[in-house]
Amino acid sequence: TKTVSKCYVQVTGMTCASCVANIERNLRREDGIHSILVALMAGKAEVRYNPAVIHPSAIAELIRELGFGATVMENCGEGDGILELVVRGMTCASCVHKIESTLMKTNGVLYCSVALATNKAHIKYDPEVIGPRDVIQVIKDLGFTTSLVKKDRSASHLDHKQEIRQWKRSFVVSLIFCIPVMGLMIYMMVMDSQLSDAHAHHNMSSEEMEALHSSMVLEYQLLPGLSVMNFLSFLLCVPVQIFGGWHFYIQAYKALKHKTANMDVLIVLATSIAFAYSFVILLVAMAEKAKVNPVTFFDTPPMLFVFISLGRWLEHVAKGKTSEALARLISLQATEATIVALGPGNVLLSEEQVDVELVQRGDVVKVIPGGKFPVDGRVIEGHSMVDESLITGEAMPVTKKPGNSVIAGSINQNGSLLISATHVGADTTLSQIVKLVEEAQTSKAPIQQFADKLSGYFVPCIVAVSVVTLFAWIIIGFVDFEIVEKYFMGYNKSISAAEVIIRFAFQASITVLCIACPCSLGLA
């Protein structure tokens, strides 16, 4: 007997099925090569050769001569089939041992482990020698019932609809309340600038200024210390803080529980502190029956939430688009296959319906008109037209006759075909495409990894900076009060110096926190 070894060659530069045929045709002619199987999507050739005649490096060289890039793949374990089974009827450890030892003795099984607690068996096998149906048969012969672990074919994990809905709702709520807040703010700014103009032209005393100031509708005090402006802003801010910020609070809580600080933590911190500070200041002003309305930050949370929930919403919409394409691809896979046994002269002896995962390499599969091809294979018998548009994008059906290759997921049109399976399970073209798309989605761009790493440091830094700001201004204020007096708007002699300092320090530190939030948009 000749010894036969198997090697895998990574092939680059293949563009279509004719490249595959070209490589297979040319290499079969060479001495020492028994068989070659090329997978287009995976860019991989599996070669069985006689090591006495030819070496893998020489095989790669032959492929290179045909004009493709080729390198020998070292880890040949890639070709192992993996099978997950549910085994019923095991009662004790001796059953487990019986199954394991029998399977390990079976030719072609490389590794096997059976768990009694979960009733599951994990088996690695060589698809050249043995297939999943043979393994299942071995276990059945021992007196146990067994079935495949059902894979979730629905691709429900790819669904972003719920997130899209929740962020959209969050955005809309924030927007509805944000617009009036922005309106109030702009109105205040315009009025303020008119006031300062009036002040510049007529050298009015500050008492007259006060009178003018309080004559503005929004500055009118409903209760001592509570102006219309602040009251309206407060009313508009509460729903945003609760409904708009709900998801942010949840995420931030989860992050803090795991001792990490992400963007959500920063957003929640900034909005909560701004809200709480403004609320407390209002209460203080009312208690003191202040004449001058305090500066509040009620306009900050709604605007932050609007920008950030818009960003999140758009992000999930984009993710949803790619996932939708992937879910469509997954739905193209056939679920069942009809396996036939052929007698001499290609006479049909028997046929049975099996799960797609149980089709083995070398099986003869019958595909009826209108049926999907369950696996990649080669036509043995029959003539038909096949719609391959899902893979190639070619609108016209392609003629298939014995010797042509067919692609899993494509649709057989008018004739019945018998095909011999060449790539099954995770090796089919369709599975490879799905795998590529999934990998592309889960892998992050280097710049994104960098941004994630940065944002890990970014949040604690910003919090630290704003705390430093708070204390720095308090210290400056107590050392030299005039500086604070110069910058503090709405300073009024009726408030004590210490309170002015603390208010000013808080305003400065909240400002630092809030302006850092849109930076998270930059990172996003």
Short mmCIF file of C-alpha atoms in Angstrom, two decimals:
data_model
loop_
_atom_site.label_atom_id
_atom_site.label_comp_id
_atom_site.label_asym_id
_atom_site.label_seq_id
_atom_site.Cartn_x
_atom_site.Cartn_y
_atom_site.Cartn_z
CA THR A 1 0.00 0.00 0.00
CA LYS A 2 1.20 3.49 -0.80
CA THR A 3 1.33 5.88 2.12
CA VAL A 4 -0.88 8.90 1.60
CA SER A 5 -0.32 12.17 3.45
CA LYS A 6 -2.55 15.19 3.48
CA CYS A 7 -1.53 18.85 3.45
CA TYR A 8 -3.35 22.18 3.22
CA VAL A 9 -2.18 24.99 0.97
CA GLN A 10 -3.37 28.57 1.35
CA VAL A 11 -4.09 29.81 -2.19
CA THR A 12 -4.48 33.50 -3.01
CA GLY A 13 -5.52 35.19 -6.23
CA MET A 14 -8.40 32.85 -7.15
CA THR A 15 -11.31 34.86 -8.50
CA CYS A 16 -13.90 32.36 -9.75
CA ALA A 17 -14.77 28.71 -10.27
CA SER A 18 -12.64 28.46 -13.39
CA CYS A 19 -9.52 29.22 -11.32
CA VAL A 20 -10.47 26.35 -9.03
CA ALA A 21 -11.00 23.99 -11.99
CA ASN A 22 -7.71 25.12 -13.50
CA ILE A 23 -5.71 24.31 -10.33
CA GLU A 24 -7.48 20.99 -9.77
CA ARG A 25 -7.07 19.89 -13.41
CA ASN A 26 -3.37 20.72 -13.61
CA LEU A 27 -2.35 19.27 -10.26
CA ARG A 28 -4.18 15.97 -10.80
CA ARG A 29 -1.84 15.27 -13.71
CA GLU A 30 1.25 15.49 -11.51
CA ASP A 31 3.02 12.40 -10.16
CA GLY A 32 2.47 11.62 -6.50
CA ILE A 33 -0.75 13.62 -6.14
CA HIS A 34 -3.79 11.45 -5.42
CA SER A 35 -6.47 14.09 -5.12
CA ILE A 36 -6.89 17.79 -4.69
CA LEU A 37 -9.87 19.75 -3.42
CA VAL A 38 -9.93 23.55 -3.62
CA ALA A 39 -12.31 25.77 -1.64
CA LEU A 40 -12.71 29.14 -3.34
CA MET A 41 -14.06 31.25 -0.47
CA ALA A 42 -11.69 29.86 2.14
CA GLY A 43 -8.79 30.15 -0.31
CA LYS A 44 -7.64 26.71 0.72
CA ALA A 45 -6.56 23.62 -1.15
CA GLU A 46 -6.53 20.20 0.47
CA VAL A 47 -4.05 17.89 -1.24
CA ARG A 48 -3.55 14.17 -0.69
CA TYR A 49 -0.13 13.14 -1.91
CA ASN A 50 2.50 10.43 -1.73
CA PRO A 51 5.35 11.78 0.45
CA ALA A 52 7.87 9.46 -1.24
CA VAL A 53 7.30 11.22 -4.56
CA ILE A 54 6.43 14.84 -3.78
CA HIS A 55 6.65 17.36 -0.92
CA PRO A 56 4.12 20.00 0.17
CA SER A 57 6.54 22.81 -0.77
CA ALA A 58 6.74 21.37 -4.29
CA ILE A 59 2.94 21.27 -4.46
CA ALA A 60 2.78 24.95 -3.47
CA GLU A 61 5.38 25.68 -6.16
CA LEU A 62 3.22 23.93 -8.80
CA ILE A 63 0.26 26.15 -7.82
CA ARG A 64 2.50 29.23 -8.01
CA GLU A 65 3.54 28.28 -11.53
CA LEU A 66 -0.14 28.49 -12.51
CA GLY A 67 -0.06 32.15 -11.47
CA PHE A 68 -1.55 32.01 -7.96
CA GLY A 69 0.00 32.76 -4.60
CA ALA A 70 0.46 29.63 -2.51
CA THR A 71 1.85 28.84 0.94
CA VAL A 72 1.75 25.58 2.83
CA MET A 73 -0.38 25.79 5.96
CA GLU A 74 1.39 24.38 9.00
CA ASN A 75 -1.55 23.61 11.29
CA CYS A 76 -3.21 20.77 9.44
CA GLY A 77 -5.74 20.26 12.22
CA GLU A 78 -8.00 22.58 10.24
CA GLY A 79 -9.38 19.61 8.37
CA ASP A 80 -10.81 17.90 11.44
CA GLY A 81 -14.55 17.64 11.64
CA ILE A 82 -16.16 18.56 14.95
CA LEU A 83 -19.42 17.01 16.06
CA GLU A 84 -21.63 18.01 18.98
CA LEU A 85 -24.19 15.38 19.94
CA VAL A 86 -26.91 15.00 22.55
CA VAL A 87 -26.76 11.45 23.92
CA ARG A 88 -29.79 10.10 25.78
CA GLY A 89 -29.98 6.99 27.93
CA MET A 90 -26.70 7.31 29.84
CA THR A 91 -27.14 6.38 33.49
CA CYS A 92 -23.69 6.32 35.06
CA ALA A 93 -19.97 6.83 34.49
CA SER A 94 -19.55 3.37 32.97
CA CYS A 95 -21.90 4.34 30.11
CA VAL A 96 -19.69 7.36 29.45
CA HIS A 97 -16.60 5.19 29.48
CA LYS A 98 -18.22 2.65 27.17
CA ILE A 99 -19.10 5.32 24.58
CA GLU A 100 -15.72 7.04 24.80
CA SER A 101 -13.63 3.88 24.56
CA THR A 102 -15.68 2.45 21.67
CA LEU A 103 -15.44 5.73 19.74
CA MET A 104 -11.72 6.11 20.35
CA LYS A 105 -11.18 2.60 18.96
CA THR A 106 -13.18 3.56 15.86
CA ASN A 107 -10.94 4.37 12.92
CA GLY A 108 -11.00 8.09 12.10
CA VAL A 109 -12.10 9.42 15.50
CA LEU A 110 -9.35 11.66 16.85
CA TYR A 111 -10.82 12.83 20.13
CA CYS A 112 -13.97 12.25 22.08
CA SER A 113 -15.36 13.52 25.35
CA VAL A 114 -18.78 12.73 26.80
CA ALA A 115 -20.33 14.68 29.68
CA LEU A 116 -22.84 12.75 31.76
CA ALA A 117 -24.30 15.83 33.45
CA THR A 118 -25.21 17.66 30.25
CA ASN A 119 -25.79 14.53 28.09
CA LYS A 120 -23.45 15.96 25.49
CA ALA A 121 -20.70 14.41 23.43
CA HIS A 122 -17.94 16.38 21.75
CA ILE A 123 -16.18 14.47 18.98
CA LYS A 124 -13.34 15.36 16.62
CA TYR A 125 -12.96 13.17 13.56
CA ASP A 126 -11.12 12.96 10.26
CA PRO A 127 -13.69 13.62 7.51
CA GLU A 128 -11.61 11.59 5.05
CA VAL A 129 -12.12 8.41 7.04
CA ILE A 130 -15.39 8.73 8.91
CA GLY A 131 -18.42 11.03 8.96
CA PRO A 132 -21.02 12.21 11.48
CA ARG A 133 -23.56 9.57 10.45
CA ASP A 134 -21.06 6.78 11.11
CA VAL A 135 -20.31 8.20 14.56
CA ILE A 136 -24.02 8.43 15.38
CA GLN A 137 -24.47 4.84 14.18
CA VAL A 138 -21.66 3.61 16.47
CA ILE A 139 -23.35 5.24 19.49
CA LYS A 140 -26.76 3.85 18.46
CA ASP A 141 -25.28 0.33 18.19
CA LEU A 142 -24.20 0.65 21.83
CA GLY A 143 -27.86 1.13 22.76
CA PHE A 144 -28.11 4.90 23.28
CA THR A 145 -30.26 7.36 21.38
CA THR A 146 -28.46 10.34 19.99
CA SER A 147 -29.19 13.47 17.98
CA LEU A 148 -27.40 16.57 16.77
CA VAL A 149 -27.20 19.62 18.97
CA LYS A 150 -29.62 21.93 17.19
CA LYS A 151 -27.93 25.06 15.92
CA ASP A 152 -29.84 28.32 16.05
CA ARG A 153 -30.36 28.99 12.36
CA SER A 154 -32.58 32.01 12.84
CA ALA A 155 -29.66 34.36 13.51
CA SER A 156 -31.68 36.14 16.20
CA HIS A 157 -28.47 37.38 17.82
CA LEU A 158 -28.01 39.63 14.80
CA ASP A 159 -31.18 41.55 15.44
CA HIS A 160 -30.74 45.18 16.40
CA LYS A 161 -34.40 46.16 16.14
CA GLN A 162 -34.93 46.48 19.88
CA GLU A 163 -31.89 48.69 20.41
CA ILE A 164 -32.84 50.83 17.43
CA ARG A 165 -36.31 51.30 18.94
CA GLN A 166 -35.06 52.16 22.41
CA TRP A 167 -32.48 54.71 21.24
CA LYS A 168 -34.93 56.27 18.83
CA ARG A 169 -37.44 56.66 21.67
CA SER A 170 -34.74 58.09 23.90
CA PHE A 171 -33.74 60.56 21.18
CA VAL A 172 -37.30 61.67 20.42
CA VAL A 173 -38.15 62.23 24.11
CA SER A 174 -34.99 64.27 24.64
CA LEU A 175 -35.62 66.26 21.46
CA ILE A 176 -39.21 67.18 22.32
CA PHE A 177 -38.09 68.70 25.62
CA CYS A 178 -34.82 70.06 24.31
CA ILE A 179 -36.30 72.37 21.69
CA PRO A 180 -38.23 74.58 24.16
CA VAL A 181 -35.20 74.69 26.49
CA MET A 182 -33.03 75.85 23.60
CA GLY A 183 -35.67 78.41 22.64
CA LEU A 184 -35.72 79.82 26.17
CA MET A 185 -31.94 79.96 26.20
CA ILE A 186 -31.66 81.82 22.90
CA TYR A 187 -34.40 84.24 23.99
CA MET A 188 -32.47 84.94 27.19
CA MET A 189 -29.25 85.54 25.26
CA VAL A 190 -30.90 87.97 22.84
CA MET A 191 -32.57 89.88 25.70
CA ASP A 192 -29.29 89.97 27.63
CA SER A 193 -27.38 91.41 24.69
CA GLN A 194 -30.10 94.07 24.18
CA LEU A 195 -29.84 94.91 27.87
CA SER A 196 -26.09 95.30 27.75
CA ASP A 197 -26.47 97.53 24.66
CA ALA A 198 -28.97 99.68 26.53
CA HIS A 199 -26.57 99.76 29.43
CA ALA A 200 -23.74 100.87 27.16
CA HIS A 201 -25.75 103.69 25.58
CA HIS A 202 -27.50 105.14 28.64
CA ASN A 203 -25.35 105.17 31.70
CA MET A 204 -28.06 103.78 33.91
CA SER A 205 -27.51 103.01 37.53
CA SER A 206 -27.46 99.36 38.47
CA GLU A 207 -30.79 99.82 40.29
CA GLU A 208 -32.43 100.78 36.99
CA MET A 209 -30.72 97.79 35.39
CA GLU A 210 -32.24 95.54 38.03
CA ALA A 211 -35.64 97.01 37.28
CA LEU A 212 -35.17 96.42 33.56
CA HIS A 213 -33.91 92.91 34.19
CA SER A 214 -36.84 91.88 36.32
CA SER A 215 -39.28 93.44 33.86
CA MET A 216 -38.42 90.66 31.41
CA VAL A 217 -41.17 88.07 31.30
CA LEU A 218 -38.88 85.12 31.93
CA GLU A 219 -37.10 86.78 34.83
CA TYR A 220 -40.43 87.39 36.55
CA GLN A 221 -40.46 85.64 39.90
CA LEU A 222 -43.32 83.26 40.57
CA LEU A 223 -42.12 82.79 44.11
CA PRO A 224 -39.27 84.72 45.70
CA GLY A 225 -36.10 83.28 44.14
CA LEU A 226 -37.95 81.18 41.53
CA SER A 227 -38.11 82.79 38.09
CA VAL A 228 -40.34 81.68 35.23
CA MET A 229 -37.29 80.77 33.19
CA ASN A 230 -35.83 78.48 35.86
CA PHE A 231 -39.20 76.95 36.64
CA LEU A 232 -39.93 76.12 32.99
CA SER A 233 -36.40 74.77 32.46
CA PHE A 234 -36.82 72.57 35.52
CA LEU A 235 -40.16 71.20 34.30
CA LEU A 236 -38.72 70.42 30.88
CA CYS A 237 -35.57 68.88 32.30
CA VAL A 238 -37.19 66.31 34.63
CA PRO A 239 -38.77 64.07 31.94
CA VAL A 240 -35.54 64.08 29.91
CA GLN A 241 -33.50 63.14 32.94
CA ILE A 242 -35.85 60.22 33.66
CA PHE A 243 -37.00 58.94 30.25
CA GLY A 244 -34.25 60.19 27.97
CA GLY A 245 -31.48 59.15 30.33
CA TRP A 246 -32.95 55.85 31.46
CA HIS A 247 -30.71 53.61 29.32
CA PHE A 248 -27.64 55.66 30.16
CA TYR A 249 -28.29 55.16 33.87
CA ILE A 250 -28.63 51.41 33.42
CA GLN A 251 -25.41 51.13 31.39
CA ALA A 252 -23.52 53.38 33.78
CA TYR A 253 -24.64 51.33 36.77
CA LYS A 254 -23.48 48.11 35.08
CA ALA A 255 -20.12 49.66 34.22
CA LEU A 256 -19.51 50.92 37.74
CA LYS A 257 -20.48 47.53 39.13
CA HIS A 258 -17.59 46.06 37.14
CA LYS A 259 -15.30 48.87 38.33
CA THR A 260 -14.91 50.38 34.86
CA ALA A 261 -15.77 53.87 33.71
CA ASN A 262 -17.20 54.18 30.23
CA MET A 263 -18.81 57.04 28.35
CA ASP A 264 -22.18 56.36 29.93
CA VAL A 265 -20.70 56.98 33.36
CA LEU A 266 -19.43 60.38 32.25
CA ILE A 267 -22.74 61.36 30.66
CA VAL A 268 -24.71 60.29 33.72
CA LEU A 269 -22.30 62.08 36.05
CA ALA A 270 -22.40 65.33 34.11
CA THR A 271 -26.17 65.44 33.66
CA SER A 272 -26.97 64.30 37.20
CA ILE A 273 -24.60 66.76 38.83
CA ALA A 274 -25.78 69.62 36.63
CA PHE A 275 -29.39 68.75 37.44
CA ALA A 276 -28.84 68.22 41.16
CA TYR A 277 -26.76 71.39 41.53
CA SER A 278 -29.33 73.52 39.70
CA PHE A 279 -32.12 72.05 41.78
CA VAL A 280 -30.32 72.68 45.07
CA ILE A 281 -29.41 76.24 44.04
CA LEU A 282 -33.07 76.93 43.24
CA LEU A 283 -34.15 75.65 46.65
CA VAL A 284 -31.49 77.79 48.35
CA ALA A 285 -32.55 80.86 46.38
CA MET A 286 -36.19 80.29 47.37
CA ALA A 287 -35.25 79.81 51.00
CA GLU A 288 -33.25 83.04 50.91
CA LYS A 289 -36.00 84.81 48.93
CA ALA A 290 -33.22 86.02 46.61
CA LYS A 291 -33.85 89.10 44.46
CA VAL A 292 -31.48 87.98 41.67
CA ASN A 293 -32.24 84.71 39.94
CA PRO A 294 -29.43 82.15 40.29
CA VAL A 295 -27.60 80.78 37.24
CA THR A 296 -28.82 77.22 36.65
CA PHE A 297 -27.74 74.42 34.34
CA PHE A 298 -31.13 72.97 33.44
CA ASP A 299 -30.40 73.46 29.75
CA THR A 300 -27.42 71.10 29.81
CA PRO A 301 -28.90 67.58 30.35
CA PRO A 302 -31.53 67.73 27.57
CA MET A 303 -29.00 68.92 25.01
CA LEU A 304 -26.41 66.33 25.96
CA PHE A 305 -28.95 63.54 25.85
CA VAL A 306 -30.20 64.67 22.45
CA PHE A 307 -26.77 64.58 20.84
CA ILE A 308 -25.64 61.35 22.39
CA SER A 309 -28.85 59.36 21.92
CA LEU A 310 -28.86 60.50 18.28
CA GLY A 311 -25.33 59.13 17.94
CA ARG A 312 -26.28 55.80 19.50
CA TRP A 313 -29.41 55.51 17.37
CA LEU A 314 -27.49 56.07 14.13
CA GLU A 315 -24.84 53.57 15.22
CA HIS A 316 -27.41 50.82 15.81
CA VAL A 317 -29.17 51.58 12.51
CA ALA A 318 -25.85 51.09 10.71
CA LYS A 319 -25.17 47.85 12.59
CA GLY A 320 -28.67 46.64 11.80
CA LYS A 321 -28.06 47.06 8.07
CA THR A 322 -25.04 44.74 7.97
CA SER A 323 -26.69 42.24 10.28
CA GLU A 324 -29.77 42.17 8.08
CA ALA A 325 -27.63 41.17 5.11
CA LEU A 326 -26.05 38.44 7.22
CA ALA A 327 -29.38 37.11 8.46
CA ARG A 328 -30.55 36.92 4.83
CA LEU A 329 -27.44 34.94 3.92
CA ILE A 330 -27.97 32.51 6.78
CA SER A 331 -31.58 31.99 5.74
CA LEU A 332 -30.38 30.82 2.30
CA GLN A 333 -28.87 27.66 3.73
CA ALA A 334 -30.80 24.46 3.13
CA THR A 335 -31.82 22.56 6.27
CA GLU A 336 -32.34 19.06 4.87
CA ALA A 337 -30.62 16.90 2.29
CA THR A 338 -31.67 13.75 0.43
CA ILE A 339 -28.87 11.20 0.50
CA VAL A 340 -29.02 8.32 -1.95
CA ALA A 341 -27.20 5.02 -2.11
CA LEU A 342 -26.06 4.07 -5.62
CA GLY A 343 -25.60 0.56 -6.93
CA PRO A 344 -23.52 -0.49 -9.94
CA GLY A 345 -24.24 1.61 -13.03
CA ASN A 346 -25.56 4.45 -10.87
CA VAL A 347 -28.78 2.62 -10.03
CA LEU A 348 -30.69 4.19 -7.11
CA LEU A 349 -30.87 1.67 -4.28
CA SER A 350 -32.31 3.82 -1.46
CA GLU A 351 -32.69 7.41 -0.37
CA GLU A 352 -33.13 9.09 3.02
CA GLN A 353 -33.74 12.60 4.31
CA VAL A 354 -31.10 13.79 6.76
CA ASP A 355 -30.12 17.01 8.49
CA VAL A 356 -27.66 19.08 6.46
CA GLU A 357 -25.05 18.79 9.23
CA LEU A 358 -25.04 15.01 8.76
CA VAL A 359 -23.99 15.06 5.12
CA GLN A 360 -20.49 13.62 4.80
CA ARG A 361 -17.86 14.26 2.22
CA GLY A 362 -18.28 11.82 -0.66
CA ASP A 363 -22.01 11.31 -0.05
CA VAL A 364 -24.23 11.26 -3.10
CA VAL A 365 -26.96 13.83 -2.71
CA LYS A 366 -30.06 14.05 -4.88
CA VAL A 367 -31.37 17.51 -5.69
CA ILE A 368 -34.84 17.76 -7.23
CA PRO A 369 -35.99 20.58 -9.51
CA GLY A 370 -36.69 23.70 -7.45
CA GLY A 371 -34.60 22.37 -4.56
CA LYS A 372 -31.63 24.07 -2.92
CA PHE A 373 -28.18 22.50 -3.03
CA PRO A 374 -27.43 21.58 0.60
CA VAL A 375 -23.64 21.32 0.13
CA ASP A 376 -20.92 22.18 -2.37
CA GLY A 377 -20.31 19.30 -4.71
CA ARG A 378 -19.71 17.90 -8.17
CA VAL A 379 -22.42 16.67 -10.51
CA ILE A 380 -22.31 12.89 -11.09
CA GLU A 381 -25.44 12.43 -13.14
CA GLY A 382 -28.15 14.57 -14.73
CA HIS A 383 -28.40 17.84 -16.64
CA SER A 384 -29.96 21.00 -15.30
CA MET A 385 -29.88 24.78 -15.15
CA VAL A 386 -28.90 26.28 -11.80
CA ASP A 387 -29.56 29.75 -10.44
CA GLU A 388 -26.33 30.78 -8.72
CA SER A 389 -27.12 34.50 -8.46
CA LEU A 390 -26.88 34.50 -4.68
CA ILE A 391 -23.14 33.77 -4.84
CA THR A 392 -22.01 35.06 -8.22
CA GLY A 393 -24.61 37.76 -8.86
CA GLU A 394 -25.14 36.23 -12.32
CA ALA A 395 -28.77 36.62 -13.34
CA MET A 396 -28.84 33.89 -16.02
CA PRO A 397 -29.08 30.25 -14.90
CA VAL A 398 -25.90 28.24 -15.42
CA THR A 399 -25.90 24.89 -17.22
CA LYS A 400 -24.70 21.97 -15.11
CA LYS A 401 -23.65 18.60 -16.50
CA PRO A 402 -21.63 15.73 -14.98
CA GLY A 403 -18.25 16.99 -13.74
CA ASN A 404 -19.41 20.58 -13.05
CA SER A 405 -19.22 21.95 -9.53
CA VAL A 406 -22.27 23.30 -7.70
CA ILE A 407 -22.52 25.74 -4.80
CA ALA A 408 -24.55 25.24 -1.62
CA GLY A 409 -27.56 27.56 -1.38
CA SER A 410 -28.00 27.93 -5.14
CA ILE A 411 -31.27 26.75 -6.63
CA ASN A 412 -31.72 23.86 -9.02
CA GLN A 413 -34.20 24.72 -11.77
CA ASN A 414 -35.43 22.13 -14.22
CA GLY A 415 -33.60 18.80 -14.06
CA SER A 416 -32.92 16.37 -11.23
CA LEU A 417 -29.22 16.10 -10.31
CA LEU A 418 -27.11 13.65 -8.37
CA ILE A 419 -24.10 15.36 -6.81
CA SER A 420 -21.14 14.07 -4.85
CA ALA A 421 -20.47 16.23 -1.79
CA THR A 422 -17.02 17.88 -1.76
CA HIS A 423 -17.42 20.55 0.94
CA VAL A 424 -19.82 20.07 3.80
CA GLY A 425 -20.77 21.84 7.04
CA ALA A 426 -18.58 24.84 7.80
CA ASP A 427 -16.52 24.38 4.63
CA THR A 428 -19.26 25.23 2.13
CA THR A 429 -18.93 28.49 0.21
CA LEU A 430 -22.01 29.94 1.91
CA SER A 431 -20.78 29.10 5.44
CA GLN A 432 -17.45 30.69 4.59
CA ILE A 433 -19.13 33.89 3.39
CA VAL A 434 -21.25 34.04 6.54
CA LYS A 435 -18.14 33.46 8.64
CA LEU A 436 -16.24 36.24 6.86
CA VAL A 437 -19.07 38.73 7.35
CA GLU A 438 -19.42 37.77 11.00
CA GLU A 439 -15.69 38.15 11.57
CA ALA A 440 -15.69 41.51 9.85
CA GLN A 441 -18.43 42.64 12.20
CA THR A 442 -16.90 41.38 15.41
CA SER A 443 -13.36 42.54 14.71
CA LYS A 444 -12.66 46.16 15.57
CA ALA A 445 -10.70 48.60 13.49
CA PRO A 446 -7.36 49.42 15.19
CA ILE A 447 -8.40 53.05 15.60
CA GLN A 448 -11.56 51.90 17.36
CA GLN A 449 -9.58 49.73 19.78
CA PHE A 450 -7.39 52.74 20.47
CA ALA A 451 -10.45 54.92 21.11
CA ASP A 452 -11.87 52.32 23.50
CA LYS A 453 -8.59 52.19 25.36
CA LEU A 454 -8.47 55.97 25.57
CA SER A 455 -12.03 56.30 26.80
CA GLY A 456 -11.10 53.98 29.65
CA TYR A 457 -8.65 56.67 30.85
CA PHE A 458 -10.66 59.59 29.54
CA VAL A 459 -13.56 59.35 32.01
CA PRO A 460 -11.53 59.17 35.25
CA CYS A 461 -9.31 62.00 33.95
CA ILE A 462 -12.24 64.31 33.25
CA VAL A 463 -13.81 63.59 36.64
CA ALA A 464 -10.46 64.28 38.29
CA VAL A 465 -10.02 67.53 36.35
CA SER A 466 -13.47 68.79 37.32
CA VAL A 467 -12.85 67.97 41.00
CA VAL A 468 -9.55 69.84 40.81
CA THR A 469 -11.38 72.78 39.23
CA LEU A 470 -13.91 72.79 42.06
CA PHE A 471 -11.28 72.89 44.81
CA ALA A 472 -8.98 75.26 42.94
CA TRP A 473 -11.72 77.89 42.65
CA ILE A 474 -12.76 77.48 46.26
CA ILE A 475 -9.16 78.07 47.35
CA ILE A 476 -8.68 81.01 44.95
CA GLY A 477 -11.95 82.50 46.17
CA PHE A 478 -11.01 82.40 49.82
CA VAL A 479 -7.53 83.75 49.08
CA ASP A 480 -8.50 86.53 46.70
CA PHE A 481 -12.24 87.18 46.49
CA GLU A 482 -11.98 89.89 43.83
CA ILE A 483 -11.12 87.43 41.06
CA VAL A 484 -14.33 85.50 41.66
CA GLU A 485 -16.30 88.71 41.95
CA LYS A 486 -14.99 89.78 38.54
CA TYR A 487 -16.11 86.56 36.77
CA PHE A 488 -19.26 85.66 38.65
CA MET A 489 -22.35 86.77 36.78
CA GLY A 490 -25.36 87.92 38.73
CA TYR A 491 -23.33 88.65 41.83
CA ASN A 492 -25.43 90.40 44.36
CA LYS A 493 -24.41 91.84 47.71
CA SER A 494 -27.30 90.02 49.39
CA ILE A 495 -25.41 86.71 49.20
CA SER A 496 -22.53 85.96 51.52
CA ALA A 497 -19.03 85.80 50.02
CA ALA A 498 -18.51 82.13 50.94
CA GLU A 499 -21.67 81.11 49.12
CA VAL A 500 -20.67 83.07 46.02
CA ILE A 501 -17.33 81.26 45.96
CA ILE A 502 -18.89 77.84 46.31
CA ARG A 503 -21.51 78.57 43.64
CA PHE A 504 -18.86 79.82 41.25
CA ALA A 505 -16.60 76.80 41.90
CA PHE A 506 -19.50 74.46 41.23
CA GLN A 507 -20.40 76.23 38.01
CA ALA A 508 -16.83 75.95 36.77
CA SER A 509 -16.51 72.25 37.61
CA ILE A 510 -19.90 71.34 36.13
CA THR A 511 -18.94 73.19 32.97
CA VAL A 512 -15.79 71.05 32.73
CA LEU A 513 -17.83 67.85 33.14
CA CYS A 514 -20.45 68.87 30.59
CA ILE A 515 -18.13 70.06 27.85
CA ALA A 516 -16.24 66.77 28.13
CA CYS A 517 -19.40 64.84 27.19
CA PRO A 518 -19.47 65.83 23.53
CA CYS A 519 -15.86 64.61 23.35
CA SER A 520 -17.38 61.20 23.87
CA LEU A 521 -19.27 61.88 20.66
CA GLY A 522 -15.92 62.42 19.01
CA LEU A 523 -14.74 59.10 20.36
CA ALA A 524 -17.98 57.42 19.34
#
